[in-house]
């Protein structure tokens, strides 16, 4: 049968669909090695530039129009989705590649992914160095392999697969490689404020081959305390700021339990086991082993339900700390100070039944031979930027992984391949296809 030159959106031909999956298969060895190259860039906060340079050059070689900029706080700070920052954004680089069709026939699309990764933790806890990715059977290991460099590569190689068949999307398509997903969400927000909008978005975060129906928002803050330093021989006459920190942490845990007990009020969260997690991710304090600690700070990460305004939640957090402090003689006279240091982000719900979701369900069925499942996840996602501030259906949907944000992070390569196939089919169906010049 003669291969059709074009594919109308919403009418993907079965023969072309099968060819697309074969093309993904044929490109997968190159995709895997590209992903490994990307994981080799240790793109933790403030050090994303080399990974972004690699992405920028790789997209340039493919002939896309390119845009690259450092996030400008002044451009986004008045936006309701902005999260406060206390670090320089000089090196916080976003990259966006654009494909323009010859004729705009289908619906436009953003393929988004984040390039930043969280720290590795003690490298000696890993089987091998975390930024030297290795493959063992179906698994690719390395920090960022699952979260989410495999997904970033999947976006790029889904389009490559179409091109290898002589096709390109018949609608404007953007590939976004953003930073700041792991701490503020300001990277995705900066793309939106810069004018990047589309009829749908896909983010292949590591979501175990499922679609995210809803997720929580997140607040970060740092609580600073002062103690009363004295010699340890009269320790009882002083007050340890570190003891005070533990005391305030238990008050915040109680607040989180109260929020958990209200989960039945929040659609999609009734059946989630412990949706509101509070984590004290860092703590510093004191100056000397034989001195009652004069100071301490600790970092708080706490979740909030979709629909809860971060400003209201922050007020509750501050009231909780104030209340606990009033019950402590030293803290009552010297109350803790709260500094907002990152995420100040609302959660979101992806409304059921959108055309984008139906299109993804068809693509998933083709690639997996199974129904698309949706689930709720109690962690932050950039999907909220698209859903809340642009009314854009954002499909957070990506491969099976293990130990993300942990030790020996790994992603399943067979899952990455099927996800890439589903994304390529989604593009063909959503945007339509035209022949490459
Ligand atoms: Zn992620």
Coordinates of C-alpha atoms in Angstrom, one line a residue, residues 50-422:
X50 CA 26.2 22.2 30.2
X51 CA 23.1 20.0 30.0
X52 CA 21.2 22.8 28.4
X53 CA 24.0 23.5 26.0
X54 CA 23.9 19.8 24.9
X55 CA 20.1 20.0 24.4
X56 CA 20.4 23.3 22.6
X57 CA 23.0 22.0 20.2
X58 CA 21.1 18.7 19.7
X59 CA 17.9 20.6 18.8
X60 CA 19.8 23.0 16.5
X61 CA 21.3 20.0 14.6
X62 CA 17.7 18.9 14.0
X63 CA 16.9 22.2 12.3
X64 CA 14.4 23.7 14.8
X65 CA 14.2 27.4 15.6
X66 CA 15.8 28.0 18.9
X67 CA 15.3 30.2 21.9
X68 CA 17.4 30.3 25.0
X69 CA 17.3 32.6 28.0
X70 CA 18.1 33.0 31.7
X71 CA 14.9 33.2 33.8
X72 CA 14.3 36.8 34.7
X73 CA 12.7 37.2 38.1
X74 CA 11.4 40.6 37.3
X75 CA 9.3 39.2 34.4
X76 CA 7.6 36.6 36.5
X77 CA 7.5 37.9 40.1
X78 CA 4.0 39.4 39.8
X79 CA 2.5 36.2 38.3
X80 CA 0.3 34.2 40.8
X81 CA 2.3 31.1 39.9
X82 CA 5.6 32.6 41.0
X83 CA 7.7 31.0 43.7
X84 CA 10.2 33.1 45.7
X85 CA 13.9 32.5 45.2
X86 CA 17.0 33.5 47.2
X87 CA 19.6 32.4 44.6
X88 CA 20.8 34.1 41.4
X89 CA 19.2 33.0 38.2
X90 CA 22.2 34.0 36.1
X91 CA 22.7 30.4 35.2
X92 CA 19.1 29.2 35.3
X93 CA 18.7 28.7 31.5
X94 CA 15.6 27.6 29.6
X95 CA 15.7 26.2 26.1
X96 CA 12.8 26.1 23.7
X97 CA 12.8 24.7 20.1
X98 CA 10.0 25.4 17.7
X99 CA 8.8 23.5 14.7
X100 CA 6.5 25.5 12.3
X101 CA 4.6 23.4 9.8
X102 CA 4.2 24.5 6.2
X103 CA 0.5 24.6 6.8
X104 CA -1.1 24.9 10.2
X105 CA -3.7 22.1 10.0
X106 CA -3.7 20.5 13.4
X107 CA -3.6 21.5 17.0
X108 CA -0.5 22.9 18.6
X109 CA 1.5 21.1 21.2
X110 CA 4.2 21.7 23.8
X111 CA 6.5 18.8 24.7
X112 CA 8.0 19.8 28.1
X113 CA 10.6 18.4 30.3
X114 CA 12.9 19.6 33.1
X115 CA 16.7 19.2 32.9
X116 CA 17.4 19.9 36.6
X117 CA 18.0 17.0 39.0
X118 CA 18.1 16.7 42.7
X119 CA 21.5 16.1 44.6
X120 CA 22.8 12.6 44.6
X121 CA 23.2 12.2 48.4
X122 CA 26.3 10.3 49.5
X123 CA 27.9 9.0 46.3
X124 CA 29.3 6.0 48.2
X125 CA 25.7 4.8 48.8
X126 CA 25.4 4.3 45.0
X127 CA 26.5 1.1 43.3
X128 CA 28.4 3.2 40.8
X129 CA 29.0 7.0 40.4
X130 CA 25.6 8.6 39.9
X131 CA 26.5 10.7 37.0
X132 CA 28.1 7.9 35.0
X133 CA 25.0 6.2 33.9
X134 CA 25.1 2.4 33.4
X135 CA 22.7 -0.1 31.9
X136 CA 21.9 -3.5 33.5
X137 CA 19.3 -5.5 31.6
X138 CA 16.2 -3.3 31.2
X139 CA 17.4 -0.6 33.6
X140 CA 19.3 2.6 33.0
X141 CA 20.8 3.8 36.3
X142 CA 21.9 7.3 37.2
X143 CA 20.8 10.5 38.9
X144 CA 18.2 12.1 36.6
X145 CA 17.8 9.0 34.4
X146 CA 14.1 8.6 35.4
X147 CA 13.5 12.1 36.7
X148 CA 13.4 13.1 33.9
X149 CA 16.1 12.9 31.3
X150 CA 14.6 9.8 29.7
X151 CA 11.4 11.8 29.3
X152 CA 13.3 14.8 27.8
X153 CA 14.9 12.4 25.3
X154 CA 11.6 10.7 24.5
X155 CA 10.1 14.1 23.5
X156 CA 13.0 14.7 21.0
X157 CA 13.1 11.1 19.7
X158 CA 9.3 10.9 19.2
X159 CA 9.7 13.7 16.7
X160 CA 12.8 12.1 15.2
X161 CA 10.8 8.9 14.6
X162 CA 8.2 10.8 12.6
X163 CA 11.0 12.5 10.6
X164 CA 12.6 9.2 9.8
X165 CA 9.4 8.3 8.0
X166 CA 9.4 11.6 6.1
X167 CA 6.8 13.2 8.3
X168 CA 6.6 16.3 10.5
X169 CA 3.8 17.7 12.7
X170 CA 1.1 19.6 10.8
X171 CA 0.9 22.1 13.7
X172 CA 3.3 24.3 15.7
X173 CA 5.2 22.1 18.1
X174 CA 7.5 23.2 20.9
X175 CA 10.1 21.2 22.7
X176 CA 10.8 22.9 26.1
X177 CA 13.8 22.0 28.3
X178 CA 13.3 23.9 31.5
X179 CA 15.1 24.2 34.8
X180 CA 13.9 25.0 38.3
X181 CA 11.3 22.2 38.3
X182 CA 12.8 20.6 41.5
X183 CA 12.6 23.8 43.6
X184 CA 10.2 26.4 42.3
X185 CA 8.5 25.7 39.0
X186 CA 9.7 29.1 37.8
X187 CA 11.3 27.6 34.6
X188 CA 8.0 26.4 33.2
X189 CA 6.3 29.6 34.4
X190 CA 9.0 31.7 32.6
X191 CA 8.2 29.9 29.3
X192 CA 4.5 30.7 29.7
X193 CA 5.1 34.3 30.5
X194 CA 7.5 34.5 27.5
X195 CA 4.4 33.6 25.4
X196 CA 4.8 29.9 24.8
X197 CA 1.2 28.5 24.7
X198 CA -0.4 25.6 22.9
X199 CA -3.6 23.5 22.7
X200 CA -2.1 20.7 24.8
X201 CA 1.1 19.8 26.6
X202 CA 2.9 16.6 27.5
X203 CA 5.4 16.2 30.3
X204 CA 7.0 12.7 30.4
X205 CA 7.8 12.7 34.1
X206 CA 8.4 9.2 35.6
X207 CA 4.8 8.3 36.3
X208 CA 4.9 4.5 35.8
X209 CA 3.2 4.4 32.4
X210 CA 0.2 6.3 33.8
X211 CA -1.4 9.7 33.4
X212 CA -1.5 12.1 36.4
X213 CA -5.1 13.1 37.2
X214 CA -4.2 15.4 40.1
X215 CA -1.3 16.4 42.2
X216 CA -0.6 18.5 45.3
X217 CA 1.0 21.9 45.5
X218 CA 4.1 22.4 47.5
X219 CA 5.4 25.0 49.9
X220 CA 9.1 25.4 50.9
X221 CA 10.2 27.5 53.8
X222 CA 13.1 27.8 56.2
X223 CA 12.5 28.4 59.9
X224 CA 15.1 30.4 61.7
X225 CA 15.4 30.1 65.5
X226 CA 17.5 31.8 68.2
X227 CA 18.4 30.0 71.4
X228 CA 20.1 31.3 74.6
X229 CA 23.7 30.1 74.5
X230 CA 25.3 29.2 77.9
X231 CA 28.1 27.0 79.1
X232 CA 27.1 23.3 79.3
X233 CA 27.7 23.2 83.1
X234 CA 24.6 25.4 83.4
X235 CA 22.8 24.1 80.4
X236 CA 19.5 24.2 82.2
X237 CA 19.6 28.0 82.4
X238 CA 20.0 28.4 78.6
X239 CA 17.9 27.3 75.7
X240 CA 19.0 25.2 72.8
X241 CA 17.9 26.5 69.4
X242 CA 18.3 22.9 68.1
X243 CA 15.9 21.5 70.8
X244 CA 13.6 24.4 69.8
X245 CA 13.7 23.3 66.2
X246 CA 12.7 19.7 67.1
X247 CA 9.9 21.1 69.2
X248 CA 8.6 23.2 66.2
X249 CA 9.0 20.3 63.8
X250 CA 6.6 18.2 65.9
X251 CA 4.1 21.1 65.9
X252 CA 4.3 21.1 62.0
X253 CA 3.9 17.4 61.9
X254 CA 0.6 17.8 63.8
X255 CA -0.5 20.4 61.3
X256 CA 0.2 18.0 58.5
X257 CA -1.8 15.3 60.2
X258 CA -4.7 17.7 60.5
X259 CA -4.5 18.4 56.8
X260 CA -4.3 14.7 56.1
X261 CA -7.4 14.1 58.1
X262 CA -9.3 16.5 55.8
X263 CA -8.4 14.6 52.6
X264 CA -12.0 13.5 52.1
X265 CA -13.0 17.1 51.4
X266 CA -10.7 17.1 48.3
X267 CA -11.8 15.3 45.2
X268 CA -9.4 12.6 44.0
X269 CA -7.5 12.6 47.3
X270 CA -10.0 10.6 49.4
X271 CA -8.2 7.4 48.6
X272 CA -4.7 8.6 48.5
X273 CA -2.6 7.2 51.4
X274 CA -1.2 10.2 53.3
X275 CA -1.3 12.9 50.6
X276 CA 0.2 15.6 52.8
X277 CA 3.8 14.8 53.6
X278 CA 6.0 17.2 55.5
X279 CA 9.7 16.7 55.2
X280 CA 12.5 18.6 57.0
X281 CA 15.1 18.3 54.3
X282 CA 18.0 20.2 55.9
X283 CA 18.9 21.4 59.3
X284 CA 21.9 23.4 60.5
X285 CA 22.7 24.9 63.9
X286 CA 25.1 25.4 66.8
X287 CA 28.7 26.3 66.9
X288 CA 30.4 24.1 69.4
X289 CA 29.8 20.7 71.1
X290 CA 30.1 22.2 74.6
X291 CA 27.9 25.3 74.1
X292 CA 24.1 25.3 74.2
X293 CA 23.2 26.1 70.5
X294 CA 22.6 29.8 69.9
X295 CA 21.0 29.3 66.5
X296 CA 19.4 26.8 64.2
X297 CA 17.5 26.7 60.9
X298 CA 15.6 23.9 59.3
X299 CA 13.9 23.5 55.9
X300 CA 10.3 22.5 55.5
X301 CA 8.6 21.0 52.5
X302 CA 4.9 20.5 53.0
X303 CA 2.2 19.7 50.5
X304 CA -1.2 21.4 49.9
X305 CA -4.3 20.2 48.2
X306 CA -5.4 21.6 44.8
X307 CA -7.6 24.6 45.3
X308 CA -5.7 25.7 48.4
X309 CA -4.0 29.1 47.9
X310 CA -0.4 28.9 49.0
X311 CA -0.8 32.3 50.8
X312 CA -3.6 30.8 53.0
X313 CA -1.5 27.7 53.7
X314 CA 1.5 29.8 54.6
X315 CA -0.6 31.8 57.1
X316 CA -1.6 28.5 58.7
X317 CA 2.0 27.4 58.9
X318 CA 3.0 30.7 60.5
X319 CA 0.1 30.5 63.0
X320 CA 1.1 26.9 63.9
X321 CA 4.6 28.0 64.6
X322 CA 3.4 31.1 66.6
X323 CA 1.0 29.0 68.7
X324 CA 3.8 26.5 69.5
X325 CA 6.2 29.3 70.4
X326 CA 3.7 31.0 72.7
X327 CA 3.8 27.7 74.8
X328 CA 7.6 27.9 75.2
X329 CA 9.1 30.6 77.5
X330 CA 12.2 31.3 75.3
X331 CA 10.5 31.1 71.9
X332 CA 7.7 33.2 73.2
X333 CA 10.1 36.1 73.7
X334 CA 12.1 35.3 70.6
X335 CA 9.7 33.9 68.0
X336 CA 11.1 32.0 65.0
X337 CA 11.2 33.7 61.6
X338 CA 9.9 32.1 58.5
X339 CA 11.6 32.6 55.1
X340 CA 10.1 31.4 51.9
X341 CA 12.9 29.7 49.9
X342 CA 11.3 28.0 46.9
X343 CA 8.0 26.3 46.0
X344 CA 5.0 28.4 46.6
X345 CA 2.8 26.4 44.2
X346 CA -0.8 25.4 44.0
X347 CA -1.8 21.8 43.1
X348 CA -4.0 21.0 40.1
X349 CA -6.6 18.6 38.8
X350 CA -6.6 17.5 35.1
X351 CA -10.3 17.6 34.2
X352 CA -11.5 14.3 32.8
X353 CA -12.7 13.9 29.2
X354 CA -10.6 16.4 27.3
X355 CA -9.8 15.6 23.6
X356 CA -6.1 15.6 24.5
X357 CA -6.7 12.8 27.1
X358 CA -8.8 10.8 24.6
X359 CA -6.0 11.2 22.0
X360 CA -3.4 10.0 24.6
X361 CA -5.6 7.0 25.5
X362 CA -5.7 5.9 21.8
X363 CA -1.9 6.4 21.5
X364 CA -1.3 4.5 24.7
X365 CA -3.6 1.6 23.6
X366 CA -1.6 1.3 20.3
X367 CA 1.7 1.4 22.1
X368 CA 0.9 -0.7 25.2
X369 CA -2.1 -2.8 24.1
X370 CA -3.7 -1.7 27.3
X371 CA -6.1 1.0 28.7
X372 CA -4.5 4.2 29.9
X373 CA -4.7 4.4 33.7
X374 CA -4.9 7.7 35.6
X375 CA -3.7 8.3 39.2
X376 CA -3.1 10.9 41.8
X377 CA 0.4 11.8 43.0
X378 CA 1.3 13.7 46.1
X379 CA 4.4 15.5 44.7
X380 CA 5.0 18.7 42.8
X381 CA 4.7 18.8 38.9
X382 CA 5.1 21.7 36.4
X383 CA 1.8 20.5 34.9
X384 CA 0.1 23.1 37.2
X385 CA 1.6 26.0 35.2
X386 CA -0.3 24.8 32.1
X387 CA -3.5 23.7 33.7
X388 CA -4.0 26.6 36.2
X389 CA -2.6 29.6 34.3
X390 CA -3.3 28.8 30.7
X391 CA -6.3 26.4 30.8
X392 CA -4.1 24.0 28.7
X393 CA -4.7 20.3 29.2
X394 CA -1.3 19.1 30.4
X395 CA -0.7 15.3 30.2
X396 CA 1.9 14.3 32.7
X397 CA 2.6 10.8 31.5
X398 CA 5.9 9.0 31.5
X399 CA 8.0 5.9 32.0
X400 CA 8.3 3.4 34.9
X401 CA 11.2 4.2 37.3
X402 CA 12.4 3.4 40.7
X403 CA 14.3 5.3 43.4
X404 CA 13.8 8.8 42.0
X405 CA 15.2 11.4 44.5
X406 CA 16.8 8.3 46.2
X407 CA 19.9 6.1 45.7
X408 CA 20.5 4.0 42.5
X409 CA 17.7 5.8 40.6
X410 CA 16.8 3.8 37.5
X411 CA 14.4 3.9 34.6
X412 CA 13.0 0.9 32.6
X413 CA 14.1 1.1 29.0
X414 CA 11.3 -1.0 27.6
X415 CA 8.9 1.4 29.3
X416 CA 10.8 4.5 27.9
X417 CA 10.4 2.9 24.4
X418 CA 6.7 2.4 24.7
X419 CA 6.2 5.9 26.1
X420 CA 8.2 7.3 23.2
X421 CA 5.9 5.4 20.8
X422 CA 2.8 6.7 22.5

